[in-house]
Amino acid sequence: MQYDCITMQSITSEQRQNKQREKILAGAMRAFLTYGYAANMDTIAQEGGVAKQTVYTYFKDKESLFSALIDRLLDRFVTAGMGAELMAQEPPVFFRVLTQIALQRMDDPEYVGLIRVIIAESARFPELSETYLNRLVRPGVDSLAYYIRENPNLRFSDPEALARIIHGALVNFMISQEILNGKFMMPMSRERITASLLELILFAAEQAKQAR
Amino acid sequence: MQYDCITMQSITSEQRQNKQREKILAGAMRAFLTYGYAANMDTIAQEGGVAKQTVYTYFKDKESLFSALIDRLLDRFVTAGMGAELMAQEPPVFFRVLTQIALQRMDDPEYVGLIRVIIAESARFPELSETYLNRLVRPGVDSLAYYIRENPNLRFSDPEALARIIHGALVNFMISQEILNGKFMMPMSRERITASLLELILFAAEQAKQAR
DNA sequence: GTCTATACATGGATAGAC
DNA sequence: GTCTATCCATGTATAGAC
């Protein structure tokens, strides 16, 4: 009985701590994704609705907080390859869905901000780009290359290189439209990108099949 | 005669000033392209081999120096569309040369640094991405779209969207390999990218011609 | 024009009361 | 654990001697 009480207290205390931690991380997210690593600790604390000192109770220093946040964000967006259902689709459906999924991320300010910060701070924090490549890019590109390689209707000579081309076209569309404000200066609809990418891939696939 | 002397003096003085200005800009380039806008003024002066005060004789403040530098760098890399000789080539040659030219830029640390800084500081300095899009991206994409639209062997339904896809694939390859250190973590040769991109475009073009 | 020294502001991190 | 007040390093910008 005594021990149960202690356990109970310990749990609620831990929960409270986690809640505070969450508040801090949420505030830090807004600050870092807006100002990059240049965001200052006062702003971060204010955004989180806590005192600055409280931030330092949960995180050793600014760098720890930054790393923890990016790690958590990456976790949230980890693709872990593609679903089995999608991988089972024929090329027209597969590439259409793939493109739509990729382009939907443009609507998430946190995703856009994350990519911006990673590129921006990749010189200062090399492990950032390392994690990004390993956990977000590689699984996506690998799955895509696997699909291309295994589908009998897609007889491309270098699935891995092709996967990078497709992936790159989509990522760069997001960067130029959302991060570089191209949506105002050089607007281009997702539908047109999707349609043209499909045309390109499916036409080429058809020709490759005939040419083999 | 008197006036000639004055003119002479005025010219040499101006030349000296320009030389100092160049030294400062060269130093600032190294600093900014390495540390981003976070580079400090002492480092910049040191890199330029001048006293910090001298920097402030030529530039009002850090922001002016930064803007002047990026402007000058953008000038250097401005494509101003593609050459008439290239535009006259048939697709296989055209796309091969285009790809090689685009990928050669990866070897220029100043170009890579410029792209990184533009993405990094696009939130703080929106006019940066504006200039980049207008002077580097738009001419390239427009020329490419024009070529696709006008070449009778390329019957694609949306040349502008296709131009963005091709351009994006190349730019993102540079970003992931050079800026995000993918050349160590996920290496991929330019030759494979070039070959796959050519295969994709030319196969699709052939099919489009047959399908019309 | 150039250098040394310095004023002033900002921001990361901590001390001490509660 | 939380808040207020503060320390101290850093960095932008300038003043004054040469």
GROMACS .gro file of C-alpha atoms (C1' of nucleotides) in nm:
model
  460
    1MET     CA    1   0.000   0.000   0.000
    2GLN     CA    2   0.273   0.234   0.093
    3TYR     CA    3   0.458   0.144  -0.221
    4ASP     CA    4   0.148   0.194  -0.434
    5CYS     CA    5   0.119   0.545  -0.307
    6ILE     CA    6   0.477   0.617  -0.387
    7THR     CA    7   0.432   0.470  -0.731
    8MET     CA    8   0.121   0.679  -0.786
    9GLN     CA    9   0.298   0.995  -0.686
   10SER     CA   10   0.593   0.909  -0.900
   11ILE     CA   11   0.371   0.860  -1.203
   12THR     CA   12   0.177   1.181  -1.167
   13SER     CA   13   0.497   1.372  -1.107
   14GLU     CA   14   0.643   1.221  -1.419
   15GLN     CA   15   0.333   1.307  -1.615
   16ARG     CA   16   0.350   1.665  -1.501
   17GLN     CA   17   0.712   1.678  -1.602
   18ASN     CA   18   0.630   1.540  -1.943
   19LYS     CA   19   0.358   1.795  -1.984
   20GLN     CA   20   0.596   2.079  -1.909
   21ARG     CA   21   0.849   1.926  -2.143
   22GLU     CA   22   0.588   1.914  -2.414
   23LYS     CA   23   0.495   2.276  -2.362
   24ILE     CA   24   0.858   2.377  -2.394
   25LEU     CA   25   0.910   2.170  -2.705
   26ALA     CA   26   0.596   2.310  -2.865
   27GLY     CA   27   0.714   2.664  -2.800
   28ALA     CA   28   1.064   2.585  -2.917
   29MET     CA   29   0.920   2.439  -3.235
   30ARG     CA   30   0.742   2.759  -3.327
   31ALA     CA   31   1.051   2.963  -3.247
   32PHE     CA   32   1.310   2.745  -3.419
   33LEU     CA   33   1.101   2.680  -3.729
   34THR     CA   34   1.046   3.052  -3.768
   35TYR     CA   35   1.385   3.199  -3.681
   36GLY     CA   36   1.613   2.900  -3.726
   37TYR     CA   37   1.877   2.830  -3.465
   38ALA     CA   38   1.905   3.208  -3.422
   39ALA     CA   39   1.581   3.201  -3.220
   40ASN     CA   40   1.660   3.329  -2.873
   41MET     CA   41   1.591   3.156  -2.546
   42ASP     CA   42   1.360   3.429  -2.414
   43THR     CA   43   1.134   3.391  -2.716
   44ILE     CA   44   1.138   3.015  -2.679
   45ALA     CA   45   1.038   3.033  -2.313
   46GLN     CA   46   0.769   3.289  -2.388
   47GLU     CA   47   0.628   3.081  -2.674
   48GLY     CA   48   0.617   2.783  -2.441
   49GLY     CA   49   0.443   2.984  -2.169
   50VAL     CA   50   0.710   2.905  -1.910
   51ALA     CA   51   0.993   3.091  -1.744
   52LYS     CA   52   1.330   3.073  -1.910
   53GLN     CA   53   1.474   2.900  -1.609
   54THR     CA   54   1.221   2.622  -1.652
   55VAL     CA   55   1.358   2.556  -1.998
   56TYR     CA   56   1.699   2.501  -1.841
   57THR     CA   57   1.555   2.257  -1.587
   58TYR     CA   58   1.449   2.029  -1.868
   59PHE     CA   59   1.728   2.091  -2.118
   60LYS     CA   60   2.098   2.135  -2.056
   61ASP     CA   61   2.143   2.414  -2.307
   62LYS     CA   62   2.016   2.555  -2.631
   63GLU     CA   63   2.186   2.294  -2.844
   64SER     CA   64   2.032   2.004  -2.649
   65LEU     CA   65   1.688   2.156  -2.683
   66PHE     CA   66   1.740   2.208  -3.054
   67SER     CA   67   1.860   1.852  -3.111
   68ALA     CA   68   1.579   1.704  -2.903
   69LEU     CA   69   1.324   1.900  -3.099
   70ILE     CA   70   1.455   1.810  -3.443
   71ASP     CA   71   1.482   1.446  -3.342
   72ARG     CA   72   1.123   1.445  -3.228
   73LEU     CA   73   1.008   1.620  -3.543
   74LEU     CA   74   1.194   1.376  -3.763
   75ASP     CA   75   1.030   1.092  -3.574
   76ARG     CA   76   0.691   1.237  -3.654
   77PHE     CA   77   0.761   1.251  -4.025
   78VAL     CA   78   0.949   0.927  -4.060
   79THR     CA   79   0.805   0.738  -4.350
   80ALA     CA   80   0.952   0.398  -4.270
   81GLY     CA   81   0.919   0.304  -4.632
   82MET     CA   82   0.584   0.278  -4.805
   83GLY     CA   83   0.281   0.079  -4.709
   84ALA     CA   84   0.236  -0.269  -4.852
   85GLU     CA   85  -0.096  -0.168  -5.007
   86LEU     CA   86   0.067   0.111  -5.202
   87MET     CA   87   0.355  -0.109  -5.312
   88ALA     CA   88   0.103  -0.357  -5.452
   89GLN     CA   89  -0.055  -0.102  -5.687
   90GLU     CA   90   0.015  -0.082  -6.056
   91PRO     CA   91   0.234   0.210  -6.176
   92PRO     CA   92  -0.039   0.461  -6.269
   93VAL     CA   93  -0.199   0.440  -5.927
   94PHE     CA   94   0.129   0.398  -5.742
   95PHE     CA   95   0.293   0.710  -5.881
   96ARG     CA   96  -0.019   0.920  -5.852
   97VAL     CA   97  -0.067   0.836  -5.486
   98LEU     CA   98   0.305   0.870  -5.416
   99THR     CA   99   0.313   1.217  -5.567
  100GLN     CA  100   0.003   1.329  -5.384
  101ILE     CA  101   0.137   1.207  -5.050
  102ALA     CA  102   0.467   1.383  -5.109
  103LEU     CA  103   0.304   1.709  -5.213
  104GLN     CA  104   0.055   1.707  -4.927
  105ARG     CA  105   0.342   1.769  -4.690
  106MET     CA  106   0.373   2.117  -4.835
  107ASP     CA  107   0.063   2.211  -4.634
  108ASP     CA  108   0.233   2.134  -4.305
  109PRO     CA  109   0.426   2.442  -4.187
  110GLU     CA  110   0.618   2.228  -3.944
  111TYR     CA  111   0.741   2.001  -4.218
  112VAL     CA  112   0.839   2.295  -4.436
  113GLY     CA  113   1.013   2.465  -4.145
  114LEU     CA  114   1.195   2.146  -4.060
  115ILE     CA  115   1.339   2.114  -4.409
  116ARG     CA  116   1.443   2.478  -4.407
  117VAL     CA  117   1.618   2.446  -4.072
  118ILE     CA  118   1.794   2.128  -4.172
  119ILE     CA  119   1.936   2.285  -4.486
  120ALA     CA  120   2.015   2.608  -4.306
  121GLU     CA  121   2.198   2.449  -4.013
  122SER     CA  122   2.353   2.153  -4.189
  123ALA     CA  123   2.691   2.328  -4.176
  124ARG     CA  124   2.670   2.397  -3.802
  125PHE     CA  125   2.510   2.062  -3.714
  126PRO     CA  126   2.626   1.795  -3.959
  127GLU     CA  127   2.444   1.523  -3.764
  128LEU     CA  128   2.121   1.699  -3.857
  129SER     CA  129   2.148   1.628  -4.226
  130GLU     CA  130   2.279   1.283  -4.144
  131THR     CA  131   1.965   1.197  -3.949
  132TYR     CA  132   1.743   1.356  -4.212
  133LEU     CA  133   1.899   1.156  -4.493
  134ASN     CA  134   1.892   0.831  -4.299
  135ARG     CA  135   1.542   0.853  -4.161
  136LEU     CA  136   1.344   1.049  -4.416
  137VAL     CA  137   1.518   1.042  -4.752
  138ARG     CA  138   1.674   0.698  -4.762
  139PRO     CA  139   1.361   0.496  -4.674
  140GLY     CA  140   1.158   0.686  -4.931
  141VAL     CA  141   1.413   0.657  -5.208
  142ASP     CA  142   1.484   0.293  -5.128
  143SER     CA  143   1.118   0.195  -5.135
  144LEU     CA  144   1.073   0.378  -5.460
  145ALA     CA  145   1.377   0.214  -5.616
  146TYR     CA  146   1.258  -0.126  -5.493
  147TYR     CA  147   0.917  -0.074  -5.650
  148ILE     CA  148   1.068   0.032  -5.982
  149ARG     CA  149   1.311  -0.259  -5.982
  150GLU     CA  150   1.053  -0.524  -5.900
  151ASN     CA  151   0.764  -0.413  -6.117
  152PRO     CA  152   0.774  -0.602  -6.447
  153ASN     CA  153   0.611  -0.313  -6.627
  154LEU     CA  154   0.895  -0.078  -6.541
  155ARG     CA  155   1.207  -0.173  -6.730
  156PHE     CA  156   1.432   0.113  -6.640
  157SER     CA  157   1.806   0.059  -6.651
  158ASP     CA  158   1.890   0.222  -6.317
  159PRO     CA  159   1.604   0.216  -6.063
  160GLU     CA  160   1.807   0.378  -5.789
  161ALA     CA  161   1.908   0.678  -5.997
  162LEU     CA  162   1.555   0.713  -6.128
  163ALA     CA  163   1.416   0.703  -5.775
  164ARG     CA  164   1.642   0.993  -5.681
  165ILE     CA  165   1.530   1.191  -5.983
  166ILE     CA  166   1.162   1.149  -5.898
  167HIS     CA  167   1.216   1.214  -5.528
  168GLY     CA  168   1.431   1.517  -5.602
  169ALA     CA  169   1.179   1.671  -5.838
  170LEU     CA  170   0.912   1.651  -5.569
  171VAL     CA  171   1.127   1.778  -5.284
  172ASN     CA  172   1.258   2.067  -5.488
  173PHE     CA  173   0.909   2.165  -5.590
  174MET     CA  174   0.827   2.202  -5.222
  175ILE     CA  175   1.145   2.397  -5.151
  176SER     CA  176   1.096   2.643  -5.436
  177GLN     CA  177   0.724   2.691  -5.380
  178GLU     CA  178   0.711   2.702  -5.000
  179ILE     CA  179   1.054   2.792  -4.868
  180LEU     CA  180   1.163   3.029  -5.144
  181ASN     CA  181   0.816   3.178  -5.179
  182GLY     CA  182   0.785   3.059  -5.536
  183LYS     CA  183   0.413   3.011  -5.480
  184PHE     CA  184   0.385   3.388  -5.511
  185MET     CA  185   0.659   3.457  -5.763
  186MET     CA  186   0.644   3.152  -5.988
  187PRO     CA  187   0.322   2.974  -5.900
  188MET     CA  188   0.262   2.627  -6.035
  189SER     CA  189  -0.016   2.392  -5.934
  190ARG     CA  190   0.047   2.053  -5.781
  191GLU     CA  191  -0.195   1.903  -6.028
  192ARG     CA  192   0.020   2.007  -6.321
  193ILE     CA  193   0.333   1.872  -6.156
  194THR     CA  194   0.157   1.546  -6.078
  195ALA     CA  195   0.016   1.511  -6.427
  196SER     CA  196   0.346   1.587  -6.599
  197LEU     CA  197   0.543   1.357  -6.375
  198LEU     CA  198   0.295   1.077  -6.445
  199GLU     CA  199   0.309   1.141  -6.817
  200LEU     CA  200   0.686   1.137  -6.811
  201ILE     CA  201   0.720   0.816  -6.614
  202LEU     CA  202   0.439   0.618  -6.775
  203PHE     CA  203   0.530   0.715  -7.130
  204ALA     CA  204   0.892   0.625  -7.067
  205ALA     CA  205   0.788   0.297  -6.908
  206GLU     CA  206   0.576   0.208  -7.210
  207GLN     CA  207   0.862   0.284  -7.445
  208ALA     CA  208   1.110   0.089  -7.231
  209LYS     CA  209   0.881  -0.213  -7.248
  210GLN     CA  210   0.862  -0.196  -7.626
  211ALA     CA  211   1.236  -0.138  -7.665
  212ARG     CA  212   1.353  -0.430  -7.459
  213MET     CA  213   4.613   6.982  -6.797
  214GLN     CA  214   4.508   7.065  -6.452
  215TYR     CA  215   4.186   6.879  -6.506
  216ASP     CA  216   4.370   6.578  -6.646
  217CYS     CA  217   4.572   6.554  -6.331
  218ILE     CA  218   4.265   6.572  -6.120
  219THR     CA  219   4.098   6.311  -6.333
  220MET     CA  220   4.400   6.084  -6.304
  221GLN     CA  221   4.409   6.117  -5.930
  222SER     CA  222   4.040   6.061  -5.912
  223ILE     CA  223   4.071   5.742  -6.116
  224THR     CA  224   4.356   5.592  -5.917
  225SER     CA  225   4.184   5.677  -5.594
  226GLU     CA  226   3.870   5.513  -5.720
  227GLN     CA  227   4.066   5.209  -5.827
  228ARG     CA  228   4.222   5.179  -5.485
  229GLN     CA  229   3.884   5.206  -5.328
  230ASN     CA  230   3.749   4.936  -5.555
  231LYS     CA  231   4.040   4.715  -5.467
  232GLN     CA  232   3.970   4.751  -5.097
  233ARG     CA  233   3.605   4.691  -5.161
  234GLU     CA  234   3.692   4.374  -5.347
  235LYS     CA  235   3.914   4.252  -5.067
  236ILE     CA  236   3.632   4.305  -4.819
  237LEU     CA  237   3.378   4.131  -5.038
  238ALA     CA  238   3.611   3.838  -5.096
  239GLY     CA  239   3.660   3.797  -4.722
  240ALA     CA  240   3.292   3.841  -4.653
  241MET     CA  241   3.217   3.574  -4.911
  242ARG     CA  242   3.429   3.315  -4.736
  243ALA     CA  243   3.278   3.408  -4.402
  244PHE     CA  244   2.913   3.425  -4.505
  245LEU     CA  245   2.924   3.114  -4.721
  246THR     CA  246   3.076   2.921  -4.433
  247TYR     CA  247   2.883   3.051  -4.133
  248GLY     CA  248   2.576   3.201  -4.297
  249TYR     CA  249   2.452   3.538  -4.182
  250ALA     CA  250   2.573   3.441  -3.833
  251ALA     CA  251   2.931   3.512  -3.944
  252ASN     CA  252   3.065   3.791  -3.727
  253MET     CA  253   3.217   4.118  -3.841
  254ASP     CA  254   3.557   4.051  -3.685
  255THR     CA  255   3.593   3.731  -3.884
  256ILE     CA  256   3.482   3.907  -4.200
  257ALA     CA  257   3.738   4.184  -4.154
  258GLN     CA  258   4.009   3.934  -4.072
  259GLU     CA  259   3.927   3.720  -4.376
  260GLY     CA  260   3.944   4.031  -4.590
  261GLY     CA  261   4.277   4.134  -4.439
  262VAL     CA  262   4.148   4.474  -4.331
  263ALA     CA  263   4.053   4.639  -4.005
  264LYS     CA  264   3.694   4.611  -3.898
  265GLN     CA  265   3.655   4.985  -3.918
  266THR     CA  266   3.752   4.972  -4.285
  267VAL     CA  267   3.460   4.743  -4.350
  268TYR     CA  268   3.231   5.010  -4.211
  269THR     CA  269   3.389   5.276  -4.434
  270TYR     CA  270   3.271   5.085  -4.739
  271PHE     CA  271   2.947   4.937  -4.611
  272LYS     CA  272   2.685   5.096  -4.392
  273ASP     CA  273   2.624   4.787  -4.182
  274LYS     CA  274   2.626   4.411  -4.184
  275GLU     CA  275   2.303   4.382  -4.375
  276SER     CA  276   2.424   4.611  -4.656
  277LEU     CA  277   2.742   4.410  -4.689
  278PHE     CA  278   2.546   4.088  -4.697
  279SER     CA  279   2.304   4.213  -4.962
  280ALA     CA  280   2.583   4.356  -5.177
  281LEU     CA  281   2.769   4.028  -5.162
  282ILE     CA  282   2.475   3.809  -5.252
  283ASP     CA  283   2.378   4.043  -5.534
  284ARG     CA  284   2.727   4.024  -5.676
  285LEU     CA  285   2.734   3.647  -5.643
  286LEU     CA  286   2.399   3.611  -5.814
  287ASP     CA  287   2.529   3.828  -6.097
  288ARG     CA  288   2.820   3.594  -6.143
  289PHE     CA  289   2.598   3.291  -6.176
  290VAL     CA  290   2.320   3.446  -6.377
  291THR     CA  291   2.241   3.218  -6.667
  292ALA     CA  292   2.044   3.466  -6.877
  293GLY     CA  293   1.876   3.179  -7.051
  294MET     CA  294   2.064   2.930  -7.262
  295GLY     CA  295   2.292   2.990  -7.555
  296ALA     CA  296   2.149   2.983  -7.906
  297GLU     CA  297   2.386   2.702  -8.004
  298LEU     CA  298   2.254   2.480  -7.728
  299MET     CA  299   1.893   2.563  -7.808
  300ALA     CA  300   1.956   2.453  -8.168
  301GLN     CA  301   2.062   2.102  -8.067
  302GLU     CA  302   1.843   1.797  -8.095
  303PRO     CA  303   1.703   1.655  -7.766
  304PRO     CA  304   1.967   1.390  -7.693
  305VAL     CA  305   2.251   1.641  -7.714
  306PHE     CA  306   2.050   1.924  -7.562
  307PHE     CA  307   1.953   1.739  -7.247
  308ARG     CA  308   2.293   1.581  -7.202
  309VAL     CA  309   2.474   1.914  -7.222
  310LEU     CA  310   2.210   2.083  -7.007
  311THR     CA  311   2.248   1.822  -6.735
  312GLN     CA  312   2.625   1.838  -6.742
  313ILE     CA  313   2.628   2.215  -6.717
  314ALA     CA  314   2.385   2.206  -6.425
  315LEU     CA  315   2.579   1.938  -6.240
  316GLN     CA  316   2.916   2.104  -6.295
  317ARG     CA  317   2.809   2.379  -6.061
  318MET     CA  318   2.830   2.130  -5.777
  319ASP     CA  319   3.208   2.166  -5.796
  320ASP     CA  320   3.195   2.537  -5.716
  321PRO     CA  321   3.190   2.584  -5.337
  322GLU     CA  322   3.073   2.941  -5.382
  323TYR     CA  323   2.772   2.831  -5.578
  324VAL     CA  324   2.686   2.562  -5.325
  325GLY     CA  325   2.735   2.805  -5.038
  326LEU     CA  326   2.516   3.060  -5.211
  327ILE     CA  327   2.227   2.819  -5.245
  328ARG     CA  328   2.262   2.716  -4.884
  329VAL     CA  329   2.261   3.074  -4.760
  330ILE     CA  330   1.964   3.167  -4.976
  331ILE     CA  331   1.755   2.881  -4.840
  332ALA     CA  332   1.879   2.941  -4.487
  333GLU     CA  333   1.811   3.315  -4.478
  334SER     CA  334   1.505   3.325  -4.701
  335ALA     CA  335   1.289   3.379  -4.395
  336ARG     CA  336   1.499   3.669  -4.264
  337PHE     CA  337   1.561   3.822  -4.608
  338PRO     CA  338   1.267   3.749  -4.838
  339GLU     CA  339   1.415   3.962  -5.117
  340LEU     CA  340   1.699   3.709  -5.132
  341SER     CA  341   1.484   3.426  -5.257
  342GLU     CA  342   1.301   3.671  -5.479
  343THR     CA  343   1.622   3.769  -5.656
  344TYR     CA  344   1.734   3.409  -5.675
  345LEU     CA  345   1.412   3.293  -5.835
  346ASN     CA  346   1.400   3.584  -6.079
  347ARG     CA  347   1.759   3.580  -6.190
  348LEU     CA  348   1.869   3.219  -6.166
  349VAL     CA  349   1.569   2.988  -6.162
  350ARG     CA  350   1.323   3.163  -6.390
  351PRO     CA  351   1.555   3.213  -6.689
  352GLY     CA  352   1.667   2.851  -6.672
  353VAL     CA  353   1.321   2.707  -6.639
  354ASP     CA  354   1.178   2.938  -6.903
  355SER     CA  355   1.444   2.849  -7.158
  356LEU     CA  356   1.393   2.483  -7.087
  357ALA     CA  357   1.017   2.513  -7.123
  358TYR     CA  358   1.060   2.708  -7.444
  359TYR     CA  359   1.286   2.441  -7.590
  360ILE     CA  360   1.043   2.164  -7.500
  361ARG     CA  361   0.747   2.355  -7.640
  362GLU     CA  362   0.913   2.442  -7.969
  363ASN     CA  363   1.087   2.117  -8.050
  364PRO     CA  364   0.866   1.908  -8.277
  365ASN     CA  365   1.012   1.586  -8.139
  366LEU     CA  366   0.895   1.666  -7.787
  367ARG     CA  367   0.520   1.639  -7.765
  368PHE     CA  368   0.468   1.682  -7.397
  369SER     CA  369   0.137   1.816  -7.275
  370ASP     CA  370   0.274   2.071  -7.027
  371PRO     CA  371   0.625   2.199  -7.111
  372GLU     CA  372   0.636   2.441  -6.820
  373ALA     CA  373   0.556   2.180  -6.558
  374LEU     CA  374   0.799   1.937  -6.718
  375ALA     CA  375   1.072   2.201  -6.717
  376ARG     CA  376   1.023   2.244  -6.343
  377ILE     CA  377   1.043   1.872  -6.285
  378ILE     CA  378   1.371   1.840  -6.472
  379HIS     CA  379   1.518   2.153  -6.315
  380GLY     CA  380   1.405   2.044  -5.969
  381ALA     CA  381   1.556   1.699  -6.001
  382LEU     CA  382   1.895   1.851  -6.086
  383VAL     CA  383   1.888   2.119  -5.817
  384ASN     CA  384   1.782   1.876  -5.550
  385PHE     CA  385   2.056   1.636  -5.648
  386MET     CA  386   2.303   1.915  -5.576
  387ILE     CA  387   2.138   2.003  -5.248
  388SER     CA  388   2.129   1.649  -5.117
  389GLN     CA  389   2.478   1.556  -5.232
  390GLU     CA  390   2.668   1.876  -5.151
  391ILE     CA  391   2.473   2.068  -4.889
  392LEU     CA  392   2.335   1.774  -4.693
  393ASN     CA  393   2.654   1.573  -4.729
  394GLY     CA  394   2.477   1.301  -4.922
  395LYS     CA  395   2.795   1.245  -5.121
  396PHE     CA  396   2.927   1.067  -4.815
  397MET     CA  397   2.607   0.913  -4.682
  398MET     CA  398   2.416   0.829  -4.998
  399PRO     CA  399   2.665   0.868  -5.281
  400MET     CA  400   2.537   0.863  -5.636
  401SER     CA  401   2.737   0.950  -5.946
  402ARG     CA  402   2.642   1.233  -6.177
  403GLU     CA  403   2.679   0.997  -6.470
  404ARG     CA  404   2.402   0.773  -6.342
  405ILE     CA  405   2.175   1.070  -6.281
  406THR     CA  406   2.250   1.205  -6.627
  407ALA     CA  407   2.194   0.869  -6.795
  408SER     CA  408   1.868   0.800  -6.612
  409LEU     CA  409   1.732   1.146  -6.673
  410LEU     CA  410   1.812   1.112  -7.045
  411GLU     CA  411   1.653   0.768  -7.060
  412LEU     CA  412   1.342   0.899  -6.890
  413ILE     CA  413   1.299   1.205  -7.111
  414LEU     CA  414   1.391   1.048  -7.444
  415PHE     CA  415   1.185   0.734  -7.394
  416ALA     CA  416   0.886   0.941  -7.291
  417ALA     CA  417   0.937   1.170  -7.590
  418GLU     CA  418   0.945   0.874  -7.826
  419GLN     CA  419   0.626   0.736  -7.678
  420ALA     CA  420   0.455   1.074  -7.690
  421LYS     CA  421   0.538   1.102  -8.057
  422GLN     CA  422   0.386   0.760  -8.128
  423ALA     CA  423   0.081   0.823  -7.914
  424ARG     CA  424  -0.031   1.147  -8.071
  425DG     C1'  425   4.227   5.546  -4.462
  426DT     C1'  426   4.379   5.248  -4.103
  427DC     C1'  427   4.431   5.062  -3.638
  428DT     C1'  428   4.328   5.023  -3.107
  429DA     C1'  429   4.016   5.072  -2.775
  430DT     C1'  430   3.559   5.099  -2.637
  431DA     C1'  431   3.050   5.195  -2.600
  432DC     C1'  432   2.618   4.967  -2.623
  433DA     C1'  433   2.286   4.599  -2.707
  434DT     C1'  434   2.170   4.128  -2.727
  435DG     C1'  435   2.132   3.681  -2.573
  436DG     C1'  436   2.279   3.246  -2.328
  437DA     C1'  437   2.302   3.085  -1.879
  438DT     C1'  438   2.268   3.111  -1.354
  439DA     C1'  439   2.162   3.266  -0.852
  440DG     C1'  440   1.846   3.316  -0.500
  441DA     C1'  441   1.376   3.398  -0.320
  442DC     C1'  442   0.946   3.161  -0.289
  443DG     C1'  443   0.975   2.347  -0.973
  444DT     C1'  444   0.895   2.817  -1.080
  445DC     C1'  445   0.982   3.312  -1.126
  446DT     C1'  446   1.268   3.767  -1.098
  447DA     C1'  447   1.680   3.964  -1.136
  448DT     C1'  448   2.136   3.940  -1.287
  449DC     C1'  449   2.594   3.788  -1.461
  450DC     C1'  450   2.890   3.754  -1.840
  451DA     C1'  451   3.033   3.656  -2.311
  452DT     C1'  452   2.968   3.784  -2.768
  453DG     C1'  453   2.905   4.084  -3.140
  454DT     C1'  454   2.767   4.520  -3.384
  455DA     C1'  455   2.903   4.959  -3.435
  456DT     C1'  456   3.174   5.386  -3.328
  457DA     C1'  457   3.536   5.720  -3.127
  458DG     C1'  458   3.981   5.888  -3.136
  459DA     C1'  459   4.481   5.847  -3.222
  460DC     C1'  460   4.804   5.806  -3.602
   0.00000   0.00000   0.00000
